[in-house]
Short mmCIF file of C-alpha atoms in Angstrom, two decimals:
data_model
loop_
_atom_site.label_atom_id
_atom_site.label_comp_id
_atom_site.label_asym_id
_atom_site.label_seq_id
_atom_site.Cartn_x
_atom_site.Cartn_y
_atom_site.Cartn_z
CA SER A 1 0.00 0.00 0.00
CA GLN A 2 1.11 3.57 -0.55
CA GLN A 3 1.66 5.85 2.39
CA GLY A 4 1.70 9.15 0.58
CA GLU A 5 -0.75 10.74 -1.79
CA GLU A 6 0.25 13.68 -3.95
CA ASP A 7 -2.15 16.37 -5.09
CA PRO A 8 -2.80 17.35 -7.81
CA GLN A 9 -2.16 14.29 -9.98
CA ALA A 10 -1.26 16.57 -12.90
CA LEU A 11 -0.30 20.23 -13.17
CA SER A 12 0.28 22.37 -16.28
CA ILE A 13 1.84 25.82 -16.02
CA GLN A 14 3.75 28.37 -18.07
CA GLU A 15 7.46 29.05 -17.70
CA GLY A 16 8.11 31.56 -14.97
CA GLU A 17 5.09 30.57 -12.89
CA ASN A 18 5.30 28.83 -9.53
CA ALA A 19 4.27 25.20 -9.08
CA THR A 20 2.92 23.84 -5.80
CA MET A 21 2.47 20.14 -5.09
CA ASN A 22 1.04 18.66 -1.92
CA CYS A 23 1.60 15.34 -0.22
CA SER A 24 -0.34 13.66 2.56
CA TYR A 25 0.71 10.60 4.51
CA LYS A 26 -0.83 8.31 7.06
CA THR A 27 1.56 7.35 9.87
CA SER A 28 4.29 8.92 11.97
CA ILE A 29 7.50 9.51 10.05
CA ASN A 30 11.20 10.10 10.61
CA ASN A 31 11.89 12.01 7.38
CA LEU A 32 10.04 13.10 4.27
CA GLN A 33 11.81 13.35 0.93
CA TRP A 34 10.89 14.66 -2.51
CA TYR A 35 12.16 13.05 -5.71
CA ARG A 36 11.89 13.93 -9.40
CA GLN A 37 11.58 11.42 -12.23
CA ASN A 38 12.02 12.25 -15.89
CA SER A 39 10.21 10.10 -18.48
CA GLY A 40 10.17 6.82 -16.53
CA ARG A 41 13.86 6.89 -15.69
CA GLY A 42 15.61 6.84 -12.30
CA LEU A 43 14.60 9.08 -9.44
CA VAL A 44 16.63 12.12 -8.50
CA HIS A 45 16.66 13.27 -4.89
CA LEU A 46 15.54 16.89 -4.46
CA ILE A 47 15.27 17.61 -0.77
CA LEU A 48 14.87 15.91 2.63
CA ILE A 49 13.02 17.41 5.58
CA ARG A 50 13.16 15.82 9.02
CA SER A 51 10.12 15.39 11.23
CA ASN A 52 11.33 18.11 13.63
CA GLU A 53 11.71 20.67 10.81
CA ARG A 54 8.92 22.84 9.43
CA GLU A 55 10.44 24.40 6.33
CA LYS A 56 13.48 23.90 4.15
CA HIS A 57 14.86 25.66 1.08
CA SER A 58 17.15 24.50 -1.70
CA GLY A 59 17.65 26.83 -4.66
CA ARG A 60 14.23 27.33 -6.28
CA LEU A 61 12.65 24.66 -4.06
CA ARG A 62 10.80 25.26 -0.82
CA VAL A 63 9.40 22.38 1.22
CA THR A 64 7.12 22.63 4.22
CA LEU A 65 6.11 19.90 6.63
CA ASP A 66 3.14 19.87 9.00
CA THR A 67 3.33 16.73 11.10
CA SER A 68 0.06 17.55 12.91
CA LYS A 69 -1.76 17.40 9.57
CA LYS A 70 0.54 14.71 8.15
CA SER A 71 1.15 16.79 5.05
CA SER A 72 3.94 18.42 3.08
CA SER A 73 4.15 20.80 0.15
CA LEU A 74 6.79 21.36 -2.50
CA LEU A 75 6.98 24.77 -4.14
CA ILE A 76 9.05 25.27 -7.28
CA THR A 77 9.49 28.96 -8.03
CA ALA A 78 10.07 30.48 -11.47
CA SER A 79 9.47 27.17 -13.26
CA ARG A 80 11.43 26.24 -16.37
CA ALA A 81 10.65 23.81 -19.18
CA ALA A 82 13.38 21.56 -17.75
CA ASP A 83 11.28 21.15 -14.58
CA THR A 84 8.80 19.04 -16.59
CA ALA A 85 8.80 15.69 -14.77
CA SER A 86 6.94 13.59 -12.23
CA TYR A 87 7.45 14.51 -8.58
CA PHE A 88 7.10 12.04 -5.72
CA CYS A 89 7.07 12.44 -2.00
CA ALA A 90 8.50 9.57 0.01
CA THR A 91 8.35 8.90 3.72
CA ASP A 92 10.09 6.50 6.03
CA ALA A 93 7.44 5.60 8.55
CA THR A 94 8.81 5.07 12.03
CA GLN A 95 7.29 1.58 12.06
CA ALA A 96 8.38 0.64 8.54
CA GLY A 97 12.07 0.17 9.19
CA THR A 98 14.11 0.50 6.08
CA ALA A 99 11.52 1.23 3.41
CA LEU A 100 10.77 4.46 1.61
CA ILE A 101 7.05 4.68 0.95
CA PHE A 102 6.14 6.63 -2.18
CA GLY A 103 2.96 8.28 -3.33
CA LYS A 104 1.65 8.08 -6.89
CA GLY A 105 3.26 11.36 -7.87
CA THR A 106 2.35 14.65 -9.49
CA THR A 107 3.07 15.07 -13.19
CA LEU A 108 4.25 18.62 -13.86
CA SER A 109 4.27 20.06 -17.37
CA VAL A 110 5.94 23.44 -17.91
CA SER A 111 5.41 25.00 -21.31
CA SER A 112 7.48 27.79 -22.81
CA GLU B 1 23.51 11.51 -12.34
CA THR B 2 24.25 9.18 -9.46
CA GLY B 3 27.04 6.60 -9.53
CA VAL B 4 24.50 3.75 -9.41
CA THR B 5 24.32 1.58 -12.52
CA GLN B 6 21.82 -1.10 -13.50
CA SER B 7 21.81 -3.76 -16.18
CA PRO B 8 20.24 -4.56 -18.47
CA THR B 9 18.35 -1.41 -19.50
CA HIS B 10 15.47 -3.31 -21.07
CA LEU B 11 14.41 -6.93 -20.92
CA ILE B 12 11.59 -8.96 -22.45
CA LYS B 13 10.68 -12.30 -20.86
CA THR B 14 7.91 -14.85 -21.21
CA ARG B 15 5.51 -15.74 -18.41
CA GLY B 16 6.95 -18.51 -16.24
CA GLN B 17 10.59 -17.66 -16.97
CA GLN B 18 13.16 -16.42 -14.49
CA VAL B 19 15.07 -13.13 -14.61
CA THR B 20 18.12 -11.62 -12.90
CA LEU B 21 18.63 -7.89 -12.67
CA ARG B 22 21.90 -6.32 -11.55
CA CYS B 23 22.86 -3.18 -9.68
CA SER B 24 26.21 -1.60 -8.84
CA SER B 25 26.00 0.74 -5.91
CA GLN B 26 27.68 4.10 -5.54
CA SER B 27 31.22 3.96 -4.21
CA GLY B 28 31.28 3.83 -0.42
CA HIS B 29 27.65 2.71 -0.09
CA ASN B 30 27.01 -0.56 1.77
CA THR B 31 23.21 -0.61 1.47
CA VAL B 32 21.11 -1.42 -1.58
CA SER B 33 17.32 -1.31 -1.85
CA TRP B 34 15.15 -2.53 -4.71
CA TYR B 35 11.86 -1.01 -5.83
CA GLN B 36 9.22 -1.98 -8.38
CA GLN B 37 7.43 0.79 -10.25
CA ALA B 38 4.38 -0.13 -12.30
CA LEU B 39 3.27 2.24 -15.04
CA GLY B 40 1.63 5.34 -13.59
CA GLN B 41 2.42 4.38 -9.99
CA GLY B 42 5.02 5.31 -7.42
CA PRO B 43 7.85 2.90 -6.61
CA GLN B 44 7.09 0.08 -4.18
CA PHE B 45 9.73 -1.28 -1.82
CA ILE B 46 10.78 -4.87 -2.49
CA PHE B 47 13.67 -5.36 -0.05
CA GLN B 48 16.90 -3.92 1.28
CA TYR B 49 20.32 -5.53 1.62
CA TYR B 50 22.90 -4.34 4.13
CA ARG B 51 26.32 -5.96 4.38
CA GLU B 52 25.15 -8.98 2.33
CA GLU B 53 22.09 -9.70 4.52
CA GLU B 54 18.43 -8.96 3.80
CA ASN B 55 17.51 -6.07 6.09
CA GLY B 56 13.83 -5.47 5.48
CA ARG B 57 11.26 -6.69 2.97
CA GLY B 58 8.09 -5.27 1.48
CA ASN B 59 4.91 -7.09 0.53
CA PHE B 60 6.36 -9.22 -2.27
CA PRO B 61 6.15 -13.03 -2.59
CA PRO B 62 9.18 -15.29 -2.04
CA ARG B 63 9.73 -15.67 -5.78
CA PHE B 64 11.34 -12.23 -5.50
CA SER B 65 14.77 -12.84 -4.01
CA GLY B 66 18.04 -10.99 -3.85
CA LEU B 67 21.74 -11.13 -3.19
CA GLN B 68 24.36 -8.64 -2.17
CA PHE B 69 28.02 -9.30 -2.87
CA PRO B 70 31.13 -8.34 -0.86
CA ASN B 71 31.66 -5.34 -3.17
CA TYR B 72 28.07 -4.29 -2.26
CA SER B 73 26.70 -4.80 -5.76
CA SER B 74 23.37 -6.58 -5.80
CA GLU B 75 21.08 -8.83 -7.81
CA LEU B 76 17.30 -9.10 -7.91
CA ASN B 77 15.97 -12.48 -9.02
CA VAL B 78 12.37 -13.09 -9.96
CA ASN B 79 11.15 -16.65 -10.57
CA ALA B 80 8.00 -17.83 -12.32
CA LEU B 81 7.39 -14.48 -13.98
CA GLU B 82 3.82 -13.22 -14.17
CA LEU B 83 2.35 -10.60 -16.50
CA ASP B 84 1.94 -8.22 -13.52
CA ASP B 85 5.70 -8.30 -12.97
CA SER B 86 6.05 -5.99 -15.98
CA ALA B 87 7.46 -2.80 -14.48
CA LEU B 88 10.48 -0.56 -14.05
CA TYR B 89 12.82 -2.03 -11.43
CA LEU B 90 14.90 0.51 -9.57
CA CYS B 91 17.77 -0.02 -7.22
CA ALA B 92 18.94 2.61 -4.78
CA SER B 93 22.10 2.72 -2.73
CA SER B 94 22.86 4.61 0.44
CA PRO B 95 25.78 4.82 2.88
CA THR B 96 23.73 3.48 5.79
CA PRO B 97 20.66 1.24 6.18
CA GLY B 98 18.75 4.04 7.82
CA GLN B 99 17.58 2.85 11.18
CA GLY B 100 16.09 5.90 12.84
CA GLY B 101 15.58 7.71 9.58
CA LEU B 102 16.39 7.09 5.95
CA ASP B 103 18.72 9.59 4.30
CA GLU B 104 18.97 10.45 0.62
CA GLN B 105 18.73 7.40 -1.62
CA TYR B 106 20.79 7.32 -4.82
CA PHE B 107 18.76 5.68 -7.56
CA GLY B 108 19.98 3.96 -10.69
CA PRO B 109 18.32 4.48 -14.09
CA GLY B 110 16.24 1.32 -13.76
CA THR B 111 15.61 -1.85 -15.75
CA ARG B 112 12.41 -1.96 -17.78
CA LEU B 113 11.05 -5.54 -17.64
CA THR B 114 8.27 -6.63 -19.97
CA VAL B 115 6.63 -10.01 -19.40
CA THR B 116 4.61 -11.39 -22.32
#
């Protein structure tokens, strides 16, 4: 079963606009991570936020985490065509040991 | 790109056959995890190997098995292939097994398996 659920499933924006993706999960976690996947290839790690953190920035990425609501958001500012990809949140539930649990992902399309 | 490599890139097998997929982890990483990603879905955890021992397993039947070698490379073996085994198989390496919190996982490009 999948722990996380991303919302929306698909998002289409113009270059220069901001893109926001949300993730909800079900159980207590240690860390939450966001990954990007281009065209069914390998996943690329974007950012990790620990359960005791509320916000983290990396370049054009901003991630927030609300453990009381079991939710996270990923904001990509000033989107570029190269940001077109699928984005997944992944959690390591405290009871799940060594597994990353992924959601179904958000497909982002950025047009120029 | 990460330093994780997988082979082969693509594979076509017939139902009932057996398949072996290979993964070379990033230098310095002693932990390898395998994931199955069906079309349109997120990856699902199969199992993790740490220092040549299985160190956690997802909800996959015993016909999915693995090995990790002294150089920390790994194999995923699937017996008695079924049509539903068609998927992208991803391996990921990390410097630690992640008890108490998983850190960044370094994914390979994947092996696309088609079962006909």
